[in-house]
mmCIF file of C-alpha atoms and ligand atoms in Angstrom:
data_model
loop_
_atom_site.group_PDB
_atom_site.id
_atom_site.type_symbol
_atom_site.label_atom_id
_atom_site.label_comp_id
_atom_site.label_asym_id
_atom_site.label_seq_id
_atom_site.Cartn_x
_atom_site.Cartn_y
_atom_site.Cartn_z
ATOM 1 C CA MET A 111 57.403 39.753 4.432
ATOM 2 C CA GLY A 112 54.540 40.516 6.755
ATOM 3 C CA LYS A 113 53.775 43.888 8.255
ATOM 4 C CA TYR A 114 54.397 42.935 11.889
ATOM 5 C CA VAL A 115 57.088 41.563 14.163
ATOM 6 C CA TRP A 116 56.115 39.920 17.434
ATOM 7 C CA ASN A 117 58.694 40.299 20.217
ATOM 8 C CA GLY A 118 57.012 38.131 22.829
ATOM 9 C CA GLU A 119 55.249 41.136 24.315
ATOM 10 C CA ARG A 120 53.538 42.937 21.478
ATOM 11 C CA LEU A 121 53.198 43.281 17.749
ATOM 12 C CA LEU A 122 55.429 45.986 16.297
ATOM 13 C CA ASN A 123 55.410 47.460 12.834
ATOM 14 C CA ARG A 124 58.397 45.916 11.078
ATOM 15 C CA ALA A 125 60.025 49.330 10.624
ATOM 16 C CA GLU A 126 59.918 49.873 14.414
ATOM 17 C CA ALA A 127 61.339 46.478 15.370
ATOM 18 C CA SER A 128 65.042 46.481 16.239
ATOM 19 C CA VAL A 129 67.730 44.143 17.553
ATOM 20 C CA ASP A 130 70.540 45.164 19.900
ATOM 21 C CA VAL A 131 73.938 45.004 18.114
ATOM 22 C CA GLU A 132 75.207 42.920 21.047
ATOM 23 C CA ASP A 133 72.352 40.481 20.924
ATOM 24 C CA ARG A 134 74.092 37.117 21.215
ATOM 25 C CA GLY A 135 72.210 35.827 18.207
ATOM 26 C CA HIS A 136 73.933 38.578 16.244
ATOM 27 C CA THR A 137 77.438 38.159 17.715
ATOM 28 C CA PHE A 138 77.610 34.395 18.423
ATOM 29 C CA GLY A 139 74.668 32.795 16.635
ATOM 30 C CA ASP A 140 73.662 31.964 20.206
ATOM 31 C CA GLY A 141 70.027 31.131 19.644
ATOM 32 C CA ILE A 142 67.455 28.842 18.124
ATOM 33 C CA TYR A 143 64.630 29.117 15.632
ATOM 34 C CA GLU A 144 61.617 27.392 14.162
ATOM 35 C CA VAL A 145 59.890 27.702 10.813
ATOM 36 C CA PHE A 146 56.191 26.915 10.989
ATOM 37 C CA ARG A 147 54.218 26.195 7.822
ATOM 38 C CA VAL A 148 50.906 28.010 7.646
ATOM 39 C CA TYR A 149 48.131 26.516 5.527
ATOM 40 C CA GLY A 150 44.696 28.135 5.502
ATOM 41 C CA GLY A 151 45.749 30.574 8.241
ATOM 42 C CA LYS A 152 46.706 27.762 10.644
ATOM 43 C CA THR A 153 50.089 26.367 11.676
ATOM 44 C CA PHE A 154 50.756 22.837 10.417
ATOM 45 C CA GLU A 155 51.711 20.230 13.070
ATOM 46 C CA PRO A 156 52.281 22.880 15.751
ATOM 47 C CA GLU A 157 52.849 20.336 18.562
ATOM 48 C CA LEU A 158 55.884 18.853 16.816
ATOM 49 C CA HIS A 159 57.367 22.304 16.143
ATOM 50 C CA TRP A 160 56.817 23.489 19.708
ATOM 51 C CA ALA A 161 58.261 20.296 21.145
ATOM 52 C CA ARG A 162 61.385 20.771 19.026
ATOM 53 C CA PHE A 163 61.638 24.449 19.949
ATOM 54 C CA GLU A 164 61.405 23.600 23.635
ATOM 55 C CA ARG A 165 63.998 20.854 23.258
ATOM 56 C CA SER A 166 66.439 23.079 21.326
ATOM 57 C CA ALA A 167 66.111 25.745 24.032
ATOM 58 C CA ARG A 168 66.723 23.177 26.784
ATOM 59 C CA GLU A 169 69.777 21.715 25.043
ATOM 60 C CA LEU A 170 71.324 25.211 24.742
ATOM 61 C CA ARG A 171 70.127 26.198 28.229
ATOM 62 C CA ILE A 172 68.160 29.183 26.951
ATOM 63 C CA GLU A 173 65.138 29.949 29.074
ATOM 64 C CA LEU A 174 61.806 30.276 27.303
ATOM 65 C CA PRO A 175 60.473 33.802 27.902
ATOM 66 C CA LEU A 176 56.874 32.544 27.984
ATOM 67 C CA PRO A 177 55.077 29.232 28.408
ATOM 68 C CA ILE A 178 54.516 27.392 25.117
ATOM 69 C CA ALA A 179 50.765 28.084 25.214
ATOM 70 C CA GLU A 180 51.461 31.826 25.272
ATOM 71 C CA LEU A 181 54.070 31.557 22.532
ATOM 72 C CA GLU A 182 51.510 29.694 20.490
ATOM 73 C CA ARG A 183 48.922 32.417 21.083
ATOM 74 C CA GLY A 184 51.433 35.093 20.028
ATOM 75 C CA VAL A 185 52.179 33.281 16.782
ATOM 76 C CA GLU A 186 48.453 32.931 16.097
ATOM 77 C CA GLU A 187 47.943 36.647 16.696
ATOM 78 C CA LEU A 188 50.804 37.451 14.333
ATOM 79 C CA ILE A 189 49.254 35.281 11.606
ATOM 80 C CA GLU A 190 45.925 36.959 12.143
ATOM 81 C CA ALA A 191 47.333 40.516 12.205
ATOM 82 C CA ASP A 192 49.233 39.866 8.976
ATOM 83 C CA GLY A 193 46.203 38.223 7.365
ATOM 84 C CA LEU A 194 48.461 35.311 6.402
ATOM 85 C CA ALA A 195 46.649 32.435 4.702
ATOM 86 C CA GLU A 196 49.522 30.499 3.115
ATOM 87 C CA GLY A 197 53.120 30.979 4.169
ATOM 88 C CA ILE A 198 55.531 30.548 7.026
ATOM 89 C CA VAL A 199 56.186 31.984 10.452
ATOM 90 C CA TYR A 200 59.839 32.378 11.427
ATOM 91 C CA LEU A 201 60.356 32.385 15.187
ATOM 92 C CA GLN A 202 63.758 33.027 16.781
ATOM 93 C CA LEU A 203 64.924 33.023 20.370
ATOM 94 C CA THR A 204 68.400 34.180 21.370
ATOM 95 C CA ARG A 205 70.157 34.257 24.725
ATOM 96 C CA GLY A 206 69.653 38.029 24.605
ATOM 97 C CA ALA A 207 71.810 41.149 24.584
ATOM 98 C CA ALA A 208 74.882 41.570 26.813
ATOM 99 C CA PRO A 209 78.451 42.916 26.509
ATOM 100 C CA ARG A 210 80.277 40.520 24.232
ATOM 101 C CA ALA A 211 81.940 37.687 26.178
ATOM 102 C CA HIS A 212 81.652 33.967 25.539
ATOM 103 C CA PRO A 213 80.244 32.724 28.905
ATOM 104 C CA PHE A 214 76.499 32.967 29.406
ATOM 105 C CA PRO A 215 75.727 36.483 30.639
ATOM 106 C CA ALA A 216 74.173 36.667 34.092
ATOM 107 C CA GLU A 217 71.769 39.428 33.219
ATOM 108 C CA ALA A 218 70.658 38.974 29.620
ATOM 109 C CA ARG A 219 66.999 38.288 28.973
ATOM 110 C CA PRO A 220 66.262 35.889 26.106
ATOM 111 C CA ALA A 221 65.097 37.833 23.049
ATOM 112 C CA LEU A 222 62.250 36.623 20.900
ATOM 113 C CA THR A 223 61.386 37.738 17.370
ATOM 114 C CA ALA A 224 58.780 36.338 15.027
ATOM 115 C CA PHE A 225 57.596 37.381 11.617
ATOM 116 C CA ALA A 226 55.349 35.912 8.954
ATOM 117 C CA LYS A 227 55.874 35.645 5.228
ATOM 118 C CA PRO A 228 53.518 34.589 2.436
ATOM 119 C CA LEU A 229 54.771 31.535 0.560
ATOM 120 C CA GLU A 230 53.068 29.373 -2.016
ATOM 121 C CA ARG A 231 53.371 25.606 -2.145
ATOM 122 C CA PRO A 232 56.034 24.515 -4.711
ATOM 123 C CA LEU A 233 53.382 22.778 -6.803
ATOM 124 C CA SER A 234 55.240 22.524 -10.089
ATOM 125 C CA ALA A 235 58.415 21.107 -8.491
ATOM 126 C CA LEU A 236 56.299 18.690 -6.424
ATOM 127 C CA GLU A 237 54.860 17.432 -9.709
ATOM 128 C CA SER A 238 58.046 17.191 -11.774
ATOM 129 C CA GLY A 239 60.687 16.578 -9.100
ATOM 130 C CA THR A 240 63.901 18.414 -8.346
ATOM 131 C CA SER A 241 67.686 18.188 -8.785
ATOM 132 C CA VAL A 242 70.200 17.990 -5.951
ATOM 133 C CA ILE A 243 73.943 17.900 -5.582
ATOM 134 C CA THR A 244 75.943 16.189 -2.821
ATOM 135 C CA ARG A 245 78.490 17.838 -0.544
ATOM 136 C CA PRO A 246 80.510 16.831 2.526
ATOM 137 C CA ASP A 247 78.689 17.459 5.798
ATOM 138 C CA ILE A 248 81.125 19.752 7.631
ATOM 139 C CA ARG A 249 78.753 20.643 10.490
ATOM 140 C CA TRP A 250 79.177 20.057 14.228
ATOM 141 C CA LEU A 251 77.878 16.977 16.050
ATOM 142 C CA ARG A 252 74.654 18.478 17.417
ATOM 143 C CA CYS A 253 72.692 18.913 14.211
ATOM 144 C CA ASP A 254 69.589 17.872 16.185
ATOM 145 C CA ILE A 255 69.546 21.344 17.774
ATOM 146 C CA LYS A 256 67.825 23.893 15.545
ATOM 147 C CA SER A 257 70.422 26.575 16.232
ATOM 148 C CA LEU A 258 71.102 29.794 14.338
ATOM 149 C CA ASN A 259 74.529 28.527 13.257
ATOM 150 C CA LEU A 260 73.793 27.717 9.647
ATOM 151 C CA LEU A 261 77.006 28.665 7.821
ATOM 152 C CA PRO A 262 77.786 25.161 6.511
ATOM 153 C CA ASN A 263 74.163 24.896 5.393
ATOM 154 C CA VAL A 264 74.311 28.309 3.711
ATOM 155 C CA LEU A 265 77.556 27.464 1.886
ATOM 156 C CA ALA A 266 76.218 24.104 0.715
ATOM 157 C CA LYS A 267 72.921 25.615 -0.441
ATOM 158 C CA GLN A 268 74.788 28.326 -2.345
ATOM 159 C CA GLU A 269 76.824 25.670 -4.139
ATOM 160 C CA ALA A 270 73.579 23.900 -5.023
ATOM 161 C CA SER A 271 72.127 27.134 -6.429
ATOM 162 C CA GLU A 272 75.270 27.767 -8.453
ATOM 163 C CA ALA A 273 75.030 24.227 -9.836
ATOM 164 C CA GLY A 274 71.404 24.769 -10.849
ATOM 165 C CA ALA A 275 70.135 22.400 -8.134
ATOM 166 C CA SER A 276 67.602 23.108 -5.400
ATOM 167 C CA GLU A 277 69.329 21.363 -2.525
ATOM 168 C CA ALA A 278 72.707 20.079 -1.337
ATOM 169 C CA VAL A 279 72.512 16.612 0.188
ATOM 170 C CA LEU A 280 75.141 16.257 2.890
ATOM 171 C CA HIS A 281 77.232 13.185 3.665
ATOM 172 C CA ARG A 282 79.807 12.220 6.277
ATOM 173 C CA ASP A 283 82.451 10.021 4.634
ATOM 174 C CA GLY A 284 79.944 8.804 2.074
ATOM 175 C CA VAL A 285 77.090 8.281 4.563
ATOM 176 C CA VAL A 286 74.149 10.544 3.717
ATOM 177 C CA THR A 287 72.805 12.562 6.634
ATOM 178 C CA GLU A 288 70.284 15.122 5.353
ATOM 179 C CA GLY A 289 69.881 18.133 3.084
ATOM 180 C CA SER A 290 71.137 21.624 3.930
ATOM 181 C CA SER A 291 67.548 22.571 4.843
ATOM 182 C CA SER A 292 65.629 19.315 4.528
ATOM 183 C CA ASN A 293 65.727 15.648 5.423
ATOM 184 C CA ILE A 294 66.156 12.994 2.751
ATOM 185 C CA ALA A 295 64.818 9.497 2.218
ATOM 186 C CA ILE A 296 65.334 6.913 -0.502
ATOM 187 C CA ALA A 297 63.231 3.939 -1.526
ATOM 188 C CA LYS A 298 64.719 0.641 -2.698
ATOM 189 C CA ASP A 299 62.692 -2.489 -3.432
ATOM 190 C CA GLY A 300 59.644 -0.929 -1.785
ATOM 191 C CA VAL A 301 61.401 -0.043 1.481
ATOM 192 C CA VAL A 302 61.995 3.569 2.551
ATOM 193 C CA ARG A 303 65.333 4.388 4.176
ATOM 194 C CA THR A 304 66.181 7.543 6.065
ATOM 195 C CA HIS A 305 68.913 8.485 8.531
ATOM 196 C CA PRO A 306 67.910 7.787 12.155
ATOM 197 C CA ALA A 307 66.871 10.819 14.193
ATOM 198 C CA ASN A 308 70.092 11.088 16.183
ATOM 199 C CA ASN A 309 72.598 13.930 16.761
ATOM 200 C CA LEU A 310 73.661 14.033 13.097
ATOM 201 C CA ILE A 311 70.394 15.324 11.641
ATOM 202 C CA LEU A 312 67.653 17.761 12.455
ATOM 203 C CA HIS A 313 64.584 15.830 13.566
ATOM 204 C CA GLY A 314 62.341 17.197 10.852
ATOM 205 C CA VAL A 315 58.646 17.683 11.415
ATOM 206 C CA THR A 316 57.975 16.682 7.805
ATOM 207 C CA ARG A 317 60.141 13.574 8.259
ATOM 208 C CA ALA A 318 58.095 12.611 11.324
ATOM 209 C CA VAL A 319 54.811 13.217 9.471
ATOM 210 C CA ALA A 320 56.031 11.227 6.440
ATOM 211 C CA LEU A 321 57.036 8.282 8.639
ATOM 212 C CA ARG A 322 53.614 8.353 10.287
ATOM 213 C CA LEU A 323 51.913 8.434 6.877
ATOM 214 C CA ALA A 324 54.139 5.600 5.608
ATOM 215 C CA ALA A 325 53.039 3.465 8.581
ATOM 216 C CA GLU A 326 49.388 4.230 7.804
ATOM 217 C CA LEU A 327 49.955 3.287 4.147
ATOM 218 C CA ASP A 328 51.774 0.045 5.072
ATOM 219 C CA ILE A 329 54.981 1.292 3.450
ATOM 220 C CA ARG A 330 57.973 -0.258 5.188
ATOM 221 C CA VAL A 331 60.493 2.192 6.646
ATOM 222 C CA ASN A 332 64.013 1.524 7.810
ATOM 223 C CA GLU A 333 65.497 4.324 9.901
ATOM 224 C CA GLU A 334 69.036 3.425 8.914
ATOM 225 C CA PRO A 335 71.709 5.490 7.203
ATOM 226 C CA PHE A 336 72.371 4.945 3.500
ATOM 227 C CA THR A 337 75.426 5.748 1.439
ATOM 228 C CA LEU A 338 75.971 8.011 -1.551
ATOM 229 C CA ASP A 339 76.211 4.896 -3.740
ATOM 230 C CA GLU A 340 72.843 3.742 -2.414
ATOM 231 C CA LEU A 341 71.405 7.162 -3.176
ATOM 232 C CA TYR A 342 72.693 6.985 -6.770
ATOM 233 C CA ALA A 343 71.234 3.467 -7.136
ATOM 234 C CA ALA A 344 67.898 4.154 -5.403
ATOM 235 C CA ASP A 345 64.529 3.455 -7.028
ATOM 236 C CA GLU A 346 63.307 6.758 -5.572
ATOM 237 C CA ALA A 347 64.619 9.606 -3.479
ATOM 238 C CA PHE A 348 62.806 12.510 -1.901
ATOM 239 C CA LEU A 349 63.410 15.517 0.295
ATOM 240 C CA LEU A 350 61.254 16.169 3.340
ATOM 241 C CA GLY A 351 60.846 19.658 4.744
ATOM 242 C CA THR A 352 58.432 22.330 5.884
ATOM 243 C CA THR A 353 58.623 24.311 2.653
ATOM 244 C CA VAL A 354 59.463 21.468 0.209
ATOM 245 C CA GLU A 355 56.940 18.990 1.706
ATOM 246 C CA VAL A 356 57.552 15.580 0.043
ATOM 247 C CA MET A 357 59.747 16.624 -2.875
ATOM 248 C CA PRO A 358 60.771 13.924 -5.363
ATOM 249 C CA ILE A 359 64.450 14.018 -6.375
ATOM 250 C CA VAL A 360 64.940 13.165 -10.038
ATOM 251 C CA ARG A 361 68.627 14.076 -10.429
ATOM 252 C CA VAL A 362 71.603 13.700 -8.087
ATOM 253 C CA ASP A 363 74.937 15.198 -9.142
ATOM 254 C CA GLY A 364 73.691 15.290 -12.726
ATOM 255 C CA ARG A 365 72.701 11.590 -12.804
ATOM 256 C CA THR A 366 69.047 10.618 -13.075
ATOM 257 C CA VAL A 367 67.460 8.771 -10.168
ATOM 258 C CA ALA A 368 66.013 5.522 -11.601
ATOM 259 C CA ASN A 369 64.140 6.587 -14.747
ATOM 260 C CA GLY A 370 64.161 10.275 -13.842
ATOM 261 C CA VAL A 371 60.527 10.744 -12.855
ATOM 262 C CA PRO A 372 58.888 10.813 -9.396
ATOM 263 C CA GLY A 373 58.184 7.277 -8.185
ATOM 264 C CA PRO A 374 55.101 5.590 -6.725
ATOM 265 C CA ILE A 375 56.109 5.826 -3.050
ATOM 266 C CA ALA A 376 56.769 9.562 -3.322
ATOM 267 C CA ARG A 377 53.394 9.957 -5.038
ATOM 268 C CA LYS A 378 51.566 8.008 -2.319
ATOM 269 C CA LEU A 379 53.232 10.035 0.429
ATOM 270 C CA GLN A 380 52.500 13.276 -1.414
ATOM 271 C CA ALA A 381 48.828 12.369 -1.728
ATOM 272 C CA ALA A 382 48.582 11.456 1.955
ATOM 273 C CA PHE A 383 50.469 14.628 2.885
ATOM 274 C CA ALA A 384 48.131 16.790 0.793
ATOM 275 C CA LYS A 385 45.201 15.266 2.689
ATOM 276 C CA ARG A 386 46.830 16.197 6.011
ATOM 277 C CA ILE A 387 47.059 19.802 4.785
HETATM 278 N N1 PMP B 632 67.215 19.446 8.192
HETATM 279 C C1 PMP B 632 67.627 20.713 8.215
HETATM 280 C C2 PMP B 632 69.080 21.000 8.339
HETATM 281 C C3 PMP B 632 66.692 21.762 8.128
HETATM 282 O O1 PMP B 632 67.096 23.045 8.158
HETATM 283 C C4 PMP B 632 65.323 21.460 7.950
HETATM 284 C C5 PMP B 632 64.314 22.549 7.799
HETATM 285 N N2 PMP B 632 63.951 23.070 9.032
HETATM 286 C C6 PMP B 632 64.936 20.106 7.935
HETATM 287 C C7 PMP B 632 65.908 19.126 8.054
HETATM 288 C C8 PMP B 632 63.507 19.710 7.786
HETATM 289 O O2 PMP B 632 62.793 19.942 8.966
HETATM 290 P P1 PMP B 632 61.249 20.324 8.945
HETATM 291 O O3 PMP B 632 60.534 19.216 8.263
HETATM 292 O O4 PMP B 632 60.889 20.414 10.379
HETATM 293 O O5 PMP B 632 61.126 21.588 8.207
#
């Protein structure tokens, strides 16, 4: 955890930063967030993150407290003040503090908080691959909004941890949507498949970057849903996310994916991704 918290106005020492107990993020989960990856002291793909942040705010009708350019400057100042080279910045915006009642409060001012945290790249897992489990996707129908309401994700991730896996891959009636905190793609006969960026998944920045890299590498991509059976029978599978990057999946529900080692498409995407970093 970094030393500072940015509240949209100034940098505070973490010990001095506070949140109102009736902040609507606290009482209703009424807010949005972003997690930016920082490599070499710079945010990775900031335009895609800011575009998503702006869109999430618009969809929930939360007003941005500052123009994006100023938010961006604040995040840069936070990174600099914390001396962060490699890590993440967590940025949250809630509808603000007001006496607890469900309708939007007339008076509340949106409340911004941001902090930085050092985090190393998961190099050994990127090399050897990871294990996942599958769980029903019990979330609402606006998973494209990066809202604070993450209980189904938290419960699924906890089950994954308890099963010795790193991620829970979610499915609706056998159709795979995404991970609890990542997107997922499979490869079969040289073609990559991943759920379309509709209301049922978060439109991941890493997913977007991976699709761009696949196009550059002449790897065919089909943005179509796939089933659990197709996941079990895939030649390759990989998670896509800000902290997991392009993470090969070598086990699903205890069964090995293909021959149980990261495949050639994952390796090509990883190499191209590393170059982007
Ligand atoms: N889906 C969910 C549910 C997530 O929480 C995340 C992580 N933010 C992702 C996908 C991956 O998105 P990104 O690549 O932007 O980190």
